[in-house]
Short mmCIF file of N, CA and C in Angstrom, two decimals:
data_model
loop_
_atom_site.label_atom_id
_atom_site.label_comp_id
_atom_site.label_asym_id
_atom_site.label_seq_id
_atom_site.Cartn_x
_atom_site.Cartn_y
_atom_site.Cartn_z
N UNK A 1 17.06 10.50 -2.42
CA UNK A 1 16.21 9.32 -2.44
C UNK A 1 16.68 8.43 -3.59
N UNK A 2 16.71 7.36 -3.15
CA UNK A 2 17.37 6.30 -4.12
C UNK A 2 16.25 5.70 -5.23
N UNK A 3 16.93 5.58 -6.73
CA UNK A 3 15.50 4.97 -7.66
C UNK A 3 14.94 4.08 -6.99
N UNK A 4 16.00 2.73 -6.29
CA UNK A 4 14.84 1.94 -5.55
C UNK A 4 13.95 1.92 -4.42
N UNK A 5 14.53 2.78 -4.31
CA UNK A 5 13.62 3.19 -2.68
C UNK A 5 12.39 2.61 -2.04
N UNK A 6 11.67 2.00 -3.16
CA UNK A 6 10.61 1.61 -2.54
C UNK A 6 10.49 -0.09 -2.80
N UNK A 7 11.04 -0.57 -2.54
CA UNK A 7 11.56 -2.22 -3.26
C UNK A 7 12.96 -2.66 -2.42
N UNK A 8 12.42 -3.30 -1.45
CA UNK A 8 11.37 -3.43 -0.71
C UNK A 8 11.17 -2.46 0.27
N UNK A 9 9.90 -2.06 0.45
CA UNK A 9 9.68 -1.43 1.79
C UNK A 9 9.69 -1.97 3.12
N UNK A 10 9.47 -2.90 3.20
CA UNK A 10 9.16 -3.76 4.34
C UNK A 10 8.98 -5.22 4.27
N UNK A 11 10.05 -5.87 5.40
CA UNK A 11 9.92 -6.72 5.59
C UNK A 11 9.56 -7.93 6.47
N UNK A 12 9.16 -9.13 6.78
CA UNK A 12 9.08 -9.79 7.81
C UNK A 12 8.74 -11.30 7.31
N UNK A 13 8.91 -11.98 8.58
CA UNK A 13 8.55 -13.33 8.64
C UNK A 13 7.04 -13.57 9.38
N UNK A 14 6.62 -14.74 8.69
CA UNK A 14 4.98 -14.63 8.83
C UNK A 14 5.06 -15.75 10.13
N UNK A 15 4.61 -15.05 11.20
CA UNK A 15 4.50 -15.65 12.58
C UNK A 15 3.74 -16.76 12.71
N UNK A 16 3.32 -18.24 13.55
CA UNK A 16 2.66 -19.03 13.42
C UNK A 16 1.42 -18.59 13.76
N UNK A 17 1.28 -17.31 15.38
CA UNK A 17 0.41 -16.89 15.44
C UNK A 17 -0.75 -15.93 14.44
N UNK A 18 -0.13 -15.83 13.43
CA UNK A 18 -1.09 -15.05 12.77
C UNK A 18 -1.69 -16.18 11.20
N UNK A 19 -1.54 -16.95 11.82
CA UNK A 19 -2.37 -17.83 10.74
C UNK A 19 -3.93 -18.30 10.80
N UNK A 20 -4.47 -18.71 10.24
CA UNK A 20 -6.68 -19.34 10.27
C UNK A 20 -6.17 -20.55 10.89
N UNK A 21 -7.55 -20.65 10.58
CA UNK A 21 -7.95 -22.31 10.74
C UNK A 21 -7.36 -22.98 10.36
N UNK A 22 -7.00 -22.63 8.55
CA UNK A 22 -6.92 -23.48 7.57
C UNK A 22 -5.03 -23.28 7.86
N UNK A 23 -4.18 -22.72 8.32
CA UNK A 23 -3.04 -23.06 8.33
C UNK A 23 -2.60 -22.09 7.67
N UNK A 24 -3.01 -21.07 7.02
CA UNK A 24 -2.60 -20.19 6.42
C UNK A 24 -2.99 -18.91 6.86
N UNK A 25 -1.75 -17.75 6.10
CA UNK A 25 -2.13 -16.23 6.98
C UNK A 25 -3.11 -15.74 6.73
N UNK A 26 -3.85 -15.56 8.21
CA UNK A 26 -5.14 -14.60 8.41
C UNK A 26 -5.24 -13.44 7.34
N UNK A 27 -6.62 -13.11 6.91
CA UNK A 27 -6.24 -12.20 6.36
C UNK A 27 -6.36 -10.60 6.75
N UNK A 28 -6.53 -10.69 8.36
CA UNK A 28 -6.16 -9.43 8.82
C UNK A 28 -4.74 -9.57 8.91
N UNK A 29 -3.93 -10.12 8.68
CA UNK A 29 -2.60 -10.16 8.79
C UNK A 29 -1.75 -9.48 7.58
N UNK A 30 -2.65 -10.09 6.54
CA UNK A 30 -2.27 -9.45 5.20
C UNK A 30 -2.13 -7.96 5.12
N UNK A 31 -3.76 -7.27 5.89
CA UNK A 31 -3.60 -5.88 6.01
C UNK A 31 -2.26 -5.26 7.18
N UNK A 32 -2.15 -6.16 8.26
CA UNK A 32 -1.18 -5.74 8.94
C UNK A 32 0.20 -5.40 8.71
N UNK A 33 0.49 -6.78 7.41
CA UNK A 33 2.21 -6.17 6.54
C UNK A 33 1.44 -5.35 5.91
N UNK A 34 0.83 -5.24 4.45
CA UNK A 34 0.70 -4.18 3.98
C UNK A 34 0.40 -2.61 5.11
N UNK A 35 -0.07 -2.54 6.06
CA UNK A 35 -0.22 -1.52 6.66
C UNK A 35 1.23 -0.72 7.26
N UNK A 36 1.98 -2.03 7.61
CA UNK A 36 3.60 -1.55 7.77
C UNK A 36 4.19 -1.09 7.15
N UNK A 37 4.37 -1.18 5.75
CA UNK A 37 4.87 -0.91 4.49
C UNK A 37 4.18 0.54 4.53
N UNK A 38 2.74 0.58 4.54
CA UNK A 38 2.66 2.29 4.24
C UNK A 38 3.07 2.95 5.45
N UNK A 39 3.11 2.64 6.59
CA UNK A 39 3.81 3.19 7.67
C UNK A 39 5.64 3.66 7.16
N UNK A 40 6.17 2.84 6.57
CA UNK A 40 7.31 2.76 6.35
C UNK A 40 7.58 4.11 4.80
N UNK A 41 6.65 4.03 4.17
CA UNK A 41 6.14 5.20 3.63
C UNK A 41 6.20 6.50 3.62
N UNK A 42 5.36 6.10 5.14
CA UNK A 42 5.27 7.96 5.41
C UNK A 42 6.44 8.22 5.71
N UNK A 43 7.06 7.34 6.73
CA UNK A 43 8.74 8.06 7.21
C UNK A 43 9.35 8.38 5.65
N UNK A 44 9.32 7.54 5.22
CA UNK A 44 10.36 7.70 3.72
C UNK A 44 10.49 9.40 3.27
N UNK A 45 9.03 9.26 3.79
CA UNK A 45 8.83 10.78 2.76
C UNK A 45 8.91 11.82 3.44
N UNK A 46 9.62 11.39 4.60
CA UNK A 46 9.67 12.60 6.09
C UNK A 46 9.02 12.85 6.88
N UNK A 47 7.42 12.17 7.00
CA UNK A 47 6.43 12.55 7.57
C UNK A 47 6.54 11.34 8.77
N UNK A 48 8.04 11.39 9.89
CA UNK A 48 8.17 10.23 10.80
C UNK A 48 6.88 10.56 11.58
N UNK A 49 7.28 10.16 13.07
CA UNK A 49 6.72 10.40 14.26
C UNK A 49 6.91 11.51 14.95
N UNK A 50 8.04 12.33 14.57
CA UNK A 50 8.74 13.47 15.06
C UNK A 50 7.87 14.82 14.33
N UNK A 51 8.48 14.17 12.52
CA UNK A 51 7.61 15.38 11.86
C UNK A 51 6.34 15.37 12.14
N UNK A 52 5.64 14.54 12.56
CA UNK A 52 4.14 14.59 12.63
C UNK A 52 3.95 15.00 13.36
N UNK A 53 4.48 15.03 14.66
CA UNK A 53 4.28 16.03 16.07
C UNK A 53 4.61 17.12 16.37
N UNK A 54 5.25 17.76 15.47
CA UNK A 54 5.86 19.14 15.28
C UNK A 54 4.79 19.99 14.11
N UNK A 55 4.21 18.86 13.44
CA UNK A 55 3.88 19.76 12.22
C UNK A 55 2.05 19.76 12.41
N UNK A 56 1.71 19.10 13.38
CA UNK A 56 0.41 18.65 13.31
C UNK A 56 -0.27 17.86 12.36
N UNK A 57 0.41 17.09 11.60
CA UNK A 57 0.30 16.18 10.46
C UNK A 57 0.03 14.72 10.91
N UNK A 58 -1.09 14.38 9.93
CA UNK A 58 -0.54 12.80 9.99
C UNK A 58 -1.36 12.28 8.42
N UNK A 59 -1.38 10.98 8.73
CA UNK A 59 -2.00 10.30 7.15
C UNK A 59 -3.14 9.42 7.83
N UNK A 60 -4.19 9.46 7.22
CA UNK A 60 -5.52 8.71 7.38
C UNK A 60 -5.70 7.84 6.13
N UNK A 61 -6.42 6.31 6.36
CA UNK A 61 -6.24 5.40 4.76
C UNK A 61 -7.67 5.53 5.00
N UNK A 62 -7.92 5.88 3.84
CA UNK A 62 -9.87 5.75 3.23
C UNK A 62 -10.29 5.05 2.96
N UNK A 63 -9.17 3.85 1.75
CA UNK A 63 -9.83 2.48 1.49
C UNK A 63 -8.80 2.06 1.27
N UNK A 64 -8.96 0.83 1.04
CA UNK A 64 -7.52 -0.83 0.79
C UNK A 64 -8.73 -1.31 -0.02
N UNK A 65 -8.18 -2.00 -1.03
CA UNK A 65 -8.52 -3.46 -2.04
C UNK A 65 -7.52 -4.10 -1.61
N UNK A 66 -7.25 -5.61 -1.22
CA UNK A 66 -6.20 -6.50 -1.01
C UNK A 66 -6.92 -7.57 -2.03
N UNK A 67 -6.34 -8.21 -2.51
CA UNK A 67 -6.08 -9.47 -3.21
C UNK A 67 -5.81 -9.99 -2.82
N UNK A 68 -6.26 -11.40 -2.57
CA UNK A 68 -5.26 -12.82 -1.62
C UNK A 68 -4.95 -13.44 -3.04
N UNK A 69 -3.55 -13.87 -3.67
CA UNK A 69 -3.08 -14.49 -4.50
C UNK A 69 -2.44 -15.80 -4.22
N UNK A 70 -2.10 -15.82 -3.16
CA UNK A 70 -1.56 -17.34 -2.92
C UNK A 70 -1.36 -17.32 -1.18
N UNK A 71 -1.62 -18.71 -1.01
CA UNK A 71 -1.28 -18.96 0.50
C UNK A 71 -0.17 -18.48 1.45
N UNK A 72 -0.05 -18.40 2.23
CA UNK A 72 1.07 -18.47 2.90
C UNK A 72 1.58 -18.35 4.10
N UNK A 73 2.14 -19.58 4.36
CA UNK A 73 2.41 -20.11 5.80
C UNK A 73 3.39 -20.06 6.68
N UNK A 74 3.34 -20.24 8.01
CA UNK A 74 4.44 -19.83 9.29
C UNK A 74 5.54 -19.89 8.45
N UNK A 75 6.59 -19.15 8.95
CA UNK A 75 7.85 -19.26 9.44
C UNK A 75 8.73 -18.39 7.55
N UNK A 76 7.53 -18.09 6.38
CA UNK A 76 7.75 -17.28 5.05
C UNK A 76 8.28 -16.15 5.44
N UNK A 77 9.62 -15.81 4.72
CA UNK A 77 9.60 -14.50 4.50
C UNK A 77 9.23 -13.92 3.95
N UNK A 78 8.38 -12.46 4.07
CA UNK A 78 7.74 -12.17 2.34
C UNK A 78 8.27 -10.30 2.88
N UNK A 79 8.49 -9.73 1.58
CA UNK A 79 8.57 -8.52 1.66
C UNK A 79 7.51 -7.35 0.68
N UNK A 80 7.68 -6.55 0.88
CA UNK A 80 6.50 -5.55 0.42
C UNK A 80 7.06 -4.39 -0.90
N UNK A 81 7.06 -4.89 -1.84
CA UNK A 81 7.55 -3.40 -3.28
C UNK A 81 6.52 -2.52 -3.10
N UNK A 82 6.50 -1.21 -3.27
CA UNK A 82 5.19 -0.44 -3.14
C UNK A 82 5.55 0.56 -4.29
N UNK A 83 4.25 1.07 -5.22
CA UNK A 83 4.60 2.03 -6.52
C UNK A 83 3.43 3.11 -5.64
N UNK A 84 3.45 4.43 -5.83
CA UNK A 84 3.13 5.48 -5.64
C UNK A 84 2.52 5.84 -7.31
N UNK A 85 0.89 5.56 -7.40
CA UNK A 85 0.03 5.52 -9.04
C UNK A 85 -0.45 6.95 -8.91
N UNK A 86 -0.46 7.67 -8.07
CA UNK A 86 -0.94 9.15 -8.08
C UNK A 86 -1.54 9.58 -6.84
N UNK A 87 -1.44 11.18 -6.99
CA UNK A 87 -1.00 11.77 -6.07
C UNK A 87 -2.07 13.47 -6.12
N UNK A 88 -2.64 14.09 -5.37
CA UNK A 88 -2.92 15.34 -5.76
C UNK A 88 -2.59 16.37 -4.24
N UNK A 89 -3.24 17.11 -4.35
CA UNK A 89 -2.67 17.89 -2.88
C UNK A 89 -3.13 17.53 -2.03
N UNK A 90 -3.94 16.59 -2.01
CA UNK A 90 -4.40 15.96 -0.39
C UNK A 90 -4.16 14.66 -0.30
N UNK A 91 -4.35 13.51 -1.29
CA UNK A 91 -4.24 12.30 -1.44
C UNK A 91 -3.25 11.69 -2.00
N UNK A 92 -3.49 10.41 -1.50
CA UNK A 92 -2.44 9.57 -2.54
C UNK A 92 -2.72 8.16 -2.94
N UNK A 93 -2.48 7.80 -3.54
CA UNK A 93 -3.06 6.42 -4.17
C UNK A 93 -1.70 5.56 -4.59
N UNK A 94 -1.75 4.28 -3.68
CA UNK A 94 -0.40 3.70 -3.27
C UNK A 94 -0.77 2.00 -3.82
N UNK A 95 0.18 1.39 -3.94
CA UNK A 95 -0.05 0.04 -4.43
C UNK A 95 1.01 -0.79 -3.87
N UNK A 96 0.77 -1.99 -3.12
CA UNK A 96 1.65 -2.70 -2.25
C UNK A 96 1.70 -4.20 -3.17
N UNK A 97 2.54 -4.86 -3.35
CA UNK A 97 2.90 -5.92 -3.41
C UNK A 97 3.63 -6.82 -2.67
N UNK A 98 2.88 -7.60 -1.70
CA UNK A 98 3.95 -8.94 -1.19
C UNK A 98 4.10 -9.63 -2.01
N UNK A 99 5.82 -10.50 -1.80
CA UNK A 99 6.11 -11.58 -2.39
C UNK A 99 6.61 -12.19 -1.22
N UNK A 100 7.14 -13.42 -1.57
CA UNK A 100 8.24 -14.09 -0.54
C UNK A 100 9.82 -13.36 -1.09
N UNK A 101 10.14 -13.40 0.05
CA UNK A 101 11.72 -12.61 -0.40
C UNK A 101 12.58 -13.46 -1.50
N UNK A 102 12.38 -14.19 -1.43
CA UNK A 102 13.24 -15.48 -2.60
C UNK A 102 12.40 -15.81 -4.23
N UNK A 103 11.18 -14.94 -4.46
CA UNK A 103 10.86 -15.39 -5.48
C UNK A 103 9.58 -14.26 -5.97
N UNK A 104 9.50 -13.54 -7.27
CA UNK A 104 9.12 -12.78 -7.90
C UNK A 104 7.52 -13.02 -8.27
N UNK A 105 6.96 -14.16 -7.60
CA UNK A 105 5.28 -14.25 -7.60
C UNK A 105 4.37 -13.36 -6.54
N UNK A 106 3.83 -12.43 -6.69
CA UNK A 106 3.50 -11.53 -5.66
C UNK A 106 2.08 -13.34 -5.14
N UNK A 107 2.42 -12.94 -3.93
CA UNK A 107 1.19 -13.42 -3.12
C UNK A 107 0.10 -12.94 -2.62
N UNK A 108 -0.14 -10.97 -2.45
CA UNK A 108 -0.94 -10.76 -2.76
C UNK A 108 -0.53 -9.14 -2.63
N UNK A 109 -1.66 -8.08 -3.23
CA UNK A 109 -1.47 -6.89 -3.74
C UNK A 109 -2.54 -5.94 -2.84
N UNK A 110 -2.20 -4.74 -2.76
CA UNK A 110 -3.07 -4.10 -2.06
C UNK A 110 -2.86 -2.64 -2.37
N UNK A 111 -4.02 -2.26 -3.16
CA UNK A 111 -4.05 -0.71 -3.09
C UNK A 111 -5.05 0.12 -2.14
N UNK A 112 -4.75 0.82 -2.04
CA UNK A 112 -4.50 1.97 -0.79
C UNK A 112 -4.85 3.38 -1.34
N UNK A 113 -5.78 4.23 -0.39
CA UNK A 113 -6.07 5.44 -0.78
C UNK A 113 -6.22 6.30 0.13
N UNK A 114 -4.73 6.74 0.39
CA UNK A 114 -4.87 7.80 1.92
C UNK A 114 -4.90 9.11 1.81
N UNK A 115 -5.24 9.73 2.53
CA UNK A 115 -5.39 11.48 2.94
C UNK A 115 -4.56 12.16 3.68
N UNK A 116 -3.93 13.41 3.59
CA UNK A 116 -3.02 13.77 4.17
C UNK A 116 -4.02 14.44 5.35
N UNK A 117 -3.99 14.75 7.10
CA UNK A 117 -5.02 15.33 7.74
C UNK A 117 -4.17 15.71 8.62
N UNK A 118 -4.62 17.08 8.87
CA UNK A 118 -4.24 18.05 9.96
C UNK A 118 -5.30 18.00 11.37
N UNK A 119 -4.07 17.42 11.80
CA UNK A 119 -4.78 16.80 13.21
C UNK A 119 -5.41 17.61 14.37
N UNK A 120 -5.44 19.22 14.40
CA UNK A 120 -5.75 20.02 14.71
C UNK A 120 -7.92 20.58 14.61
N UNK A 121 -7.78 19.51 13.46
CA UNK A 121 -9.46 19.28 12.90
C UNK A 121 -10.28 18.37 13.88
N UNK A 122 -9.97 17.05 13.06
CA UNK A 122 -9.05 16.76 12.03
C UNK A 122 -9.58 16.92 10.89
N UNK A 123 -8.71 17.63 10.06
CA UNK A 123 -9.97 17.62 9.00
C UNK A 123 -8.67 17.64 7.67
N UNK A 124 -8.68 17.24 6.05
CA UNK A 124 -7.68 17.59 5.41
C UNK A 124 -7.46 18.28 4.78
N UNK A 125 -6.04 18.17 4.42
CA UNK A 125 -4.91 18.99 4.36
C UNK A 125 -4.22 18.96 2.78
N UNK A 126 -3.61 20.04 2.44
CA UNK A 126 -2.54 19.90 1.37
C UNK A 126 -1.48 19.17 2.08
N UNK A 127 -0.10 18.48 1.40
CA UNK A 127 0.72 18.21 1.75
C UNK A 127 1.82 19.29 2.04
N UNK A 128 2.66 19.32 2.92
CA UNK A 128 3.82 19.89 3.09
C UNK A 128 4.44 19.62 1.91
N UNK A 129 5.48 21.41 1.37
CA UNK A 129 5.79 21.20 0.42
C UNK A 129 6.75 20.63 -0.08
N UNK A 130 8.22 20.05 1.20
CA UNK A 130 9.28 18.74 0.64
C UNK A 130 8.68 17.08 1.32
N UNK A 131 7.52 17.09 1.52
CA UNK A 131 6.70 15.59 1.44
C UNK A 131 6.02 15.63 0.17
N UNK A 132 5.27 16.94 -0.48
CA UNK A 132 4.38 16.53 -1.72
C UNK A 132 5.78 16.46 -2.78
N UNK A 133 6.86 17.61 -2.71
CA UNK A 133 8.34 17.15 -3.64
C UNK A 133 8.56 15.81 -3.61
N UNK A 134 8.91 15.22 -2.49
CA UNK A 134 9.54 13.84 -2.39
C UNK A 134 8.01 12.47 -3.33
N UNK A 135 7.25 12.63 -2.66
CA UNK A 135 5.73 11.79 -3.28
C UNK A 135 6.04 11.93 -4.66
N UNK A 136 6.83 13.06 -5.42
CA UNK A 136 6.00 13.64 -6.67
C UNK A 136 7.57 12.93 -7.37
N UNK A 137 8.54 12.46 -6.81
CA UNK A 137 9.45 11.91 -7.02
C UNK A 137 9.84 10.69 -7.31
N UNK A 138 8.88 9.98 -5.98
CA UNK A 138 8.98 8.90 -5.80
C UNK A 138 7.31 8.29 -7.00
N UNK A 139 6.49 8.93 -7.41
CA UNK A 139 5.88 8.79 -8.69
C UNK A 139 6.53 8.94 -10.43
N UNK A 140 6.99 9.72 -9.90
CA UNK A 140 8.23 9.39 -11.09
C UNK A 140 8.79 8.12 -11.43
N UNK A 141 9.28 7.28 -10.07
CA UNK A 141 9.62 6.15 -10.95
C UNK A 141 8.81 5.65 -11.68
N UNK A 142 7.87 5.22 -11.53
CA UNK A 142 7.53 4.63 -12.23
C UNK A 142 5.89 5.17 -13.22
N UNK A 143 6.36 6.24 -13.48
CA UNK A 143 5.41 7.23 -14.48
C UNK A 143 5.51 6.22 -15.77
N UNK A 144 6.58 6.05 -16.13
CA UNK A 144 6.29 5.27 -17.85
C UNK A 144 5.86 3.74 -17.85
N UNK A 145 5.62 3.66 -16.75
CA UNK A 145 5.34 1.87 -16.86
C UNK A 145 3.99 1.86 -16.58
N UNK A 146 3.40 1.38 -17.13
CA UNK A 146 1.75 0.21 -17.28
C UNK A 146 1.48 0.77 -15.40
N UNK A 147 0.68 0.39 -15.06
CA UNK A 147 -0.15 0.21 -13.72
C UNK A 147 -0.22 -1.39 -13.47
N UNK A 148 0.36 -1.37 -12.55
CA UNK A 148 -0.15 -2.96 -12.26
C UNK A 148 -0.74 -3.95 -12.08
N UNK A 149 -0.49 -5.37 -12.73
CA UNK A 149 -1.53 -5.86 -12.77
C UNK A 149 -2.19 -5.73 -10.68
N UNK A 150 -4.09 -5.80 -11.48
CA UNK A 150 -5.21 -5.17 -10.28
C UNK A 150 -5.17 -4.23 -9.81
N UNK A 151 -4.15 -3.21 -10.29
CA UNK A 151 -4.73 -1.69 -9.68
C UNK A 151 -5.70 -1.43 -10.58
N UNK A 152 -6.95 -0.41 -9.68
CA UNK A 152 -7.83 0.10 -10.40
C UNK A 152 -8.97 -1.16 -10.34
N UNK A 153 -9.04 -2.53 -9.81
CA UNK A 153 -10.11 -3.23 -9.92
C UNK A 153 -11.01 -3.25 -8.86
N UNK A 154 -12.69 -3.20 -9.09
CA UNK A 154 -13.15 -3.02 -8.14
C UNK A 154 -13.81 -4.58 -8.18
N UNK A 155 -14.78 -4.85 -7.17
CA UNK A 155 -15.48 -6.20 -6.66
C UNK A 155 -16.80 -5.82 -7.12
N UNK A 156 -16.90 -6.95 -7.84
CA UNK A 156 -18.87 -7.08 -8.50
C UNK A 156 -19.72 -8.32 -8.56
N UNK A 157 -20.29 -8.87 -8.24
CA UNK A 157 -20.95 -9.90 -8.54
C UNK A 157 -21.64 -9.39 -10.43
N UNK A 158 -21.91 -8.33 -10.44
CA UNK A 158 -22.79 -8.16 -11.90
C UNK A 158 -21.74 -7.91 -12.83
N UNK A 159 -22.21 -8.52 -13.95
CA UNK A 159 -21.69 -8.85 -15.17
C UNK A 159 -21.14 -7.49 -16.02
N UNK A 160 -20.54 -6.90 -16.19
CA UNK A 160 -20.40 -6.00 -17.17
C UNK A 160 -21.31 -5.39 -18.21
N UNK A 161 -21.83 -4.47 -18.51
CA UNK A 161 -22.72 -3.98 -19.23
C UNK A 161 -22.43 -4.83 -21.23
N UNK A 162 -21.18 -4.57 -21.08
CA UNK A 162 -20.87 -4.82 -22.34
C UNK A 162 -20.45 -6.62 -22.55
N UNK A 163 -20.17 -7.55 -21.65
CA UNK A 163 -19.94 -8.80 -21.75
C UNK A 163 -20.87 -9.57 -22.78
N UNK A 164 -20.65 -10.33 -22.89
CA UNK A 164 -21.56 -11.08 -24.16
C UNK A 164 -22.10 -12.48 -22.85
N UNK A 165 -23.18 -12.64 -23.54
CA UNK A 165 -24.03 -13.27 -23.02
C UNK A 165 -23.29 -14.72 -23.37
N UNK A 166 -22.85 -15.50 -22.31
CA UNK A 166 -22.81 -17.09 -22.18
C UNK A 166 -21.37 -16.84 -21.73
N UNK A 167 -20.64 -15.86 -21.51
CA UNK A 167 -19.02 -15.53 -21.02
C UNK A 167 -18.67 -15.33 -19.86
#
């Protein structure tokens, strides 16, 4: 497995059909690249369509946070970097970044919190032990670096316990 391996995971051009009202991409669309990218994922880590049918395996996502950071319209290329923030014997906790392929402003971010499940339940599972090797690898890269900016943020209308009053 290559250090970059995950940069980019996935790529595409943003179709006219998948845009709003407003001219810009839907944002079930947003989940749709990011959802490719973790598709692109699991193969990485061996867990294709093949291994999954042989092994009774597959991956279930529990939750997504997406961020919409900037617009973006027909005919963009944007591609998907993804960091692997942790990992235990059943789960994994994944972080997607689109950009446009030509320029280093993510447009928007999406973390991800899937389950490994034995489809035989379905109910879950530890990981197989050269998919949890490879995961535990591909967390390595980037073990010494910061977490990215918005992983870890949740949605609140209420103020922080500790904020100061008029902020």
């Amino acid at each position: 497995m290559q250090a970059d391996a995950l940069e980019p995971l996935h790529r595409t051009i943003i179709r006219p059909d998948w845009l709003d009202y407003n001219g810009h991409l839907n944002e079930a669309y947003y989940l749709l690249v990011f959802s490719y990218a973790s598709d692109a994922l699991i193969d990485l880590i061996g867990m294709d369509d093949a291994w999954r049918r042989a092994n009774g395996m597959t991956v279930y996502t529990l939750e997504t946070h997406i961020r919409y950071l900037q617009e973006v319209g027909a005919g963009v290329e944007v591609q998907v970097d993804s960091r692997v923030l942790e990992l235990d014997a059943k789960r994994l906790r994944l972080f997607h970044r689109m950009k446009c392929s030509d320029d280093a402003a993510p447009l928007a971010t999406a973390e991800m919190l899937l389950v490994n499940i034995d489809t035989s339940g379905p109910r879950s599972a530890p990981w197989a032990t050269p998919v949890r090797e490879r995961l535990n690898r591909l967390q390595e890269l980037h073990a010494h670096e910061a977490l990215p900016d918005g992983a870890g943020r949740s949605i609140s209308l209420e103020r922080p316990r500790n904020a100061h009053v008029g902020s």
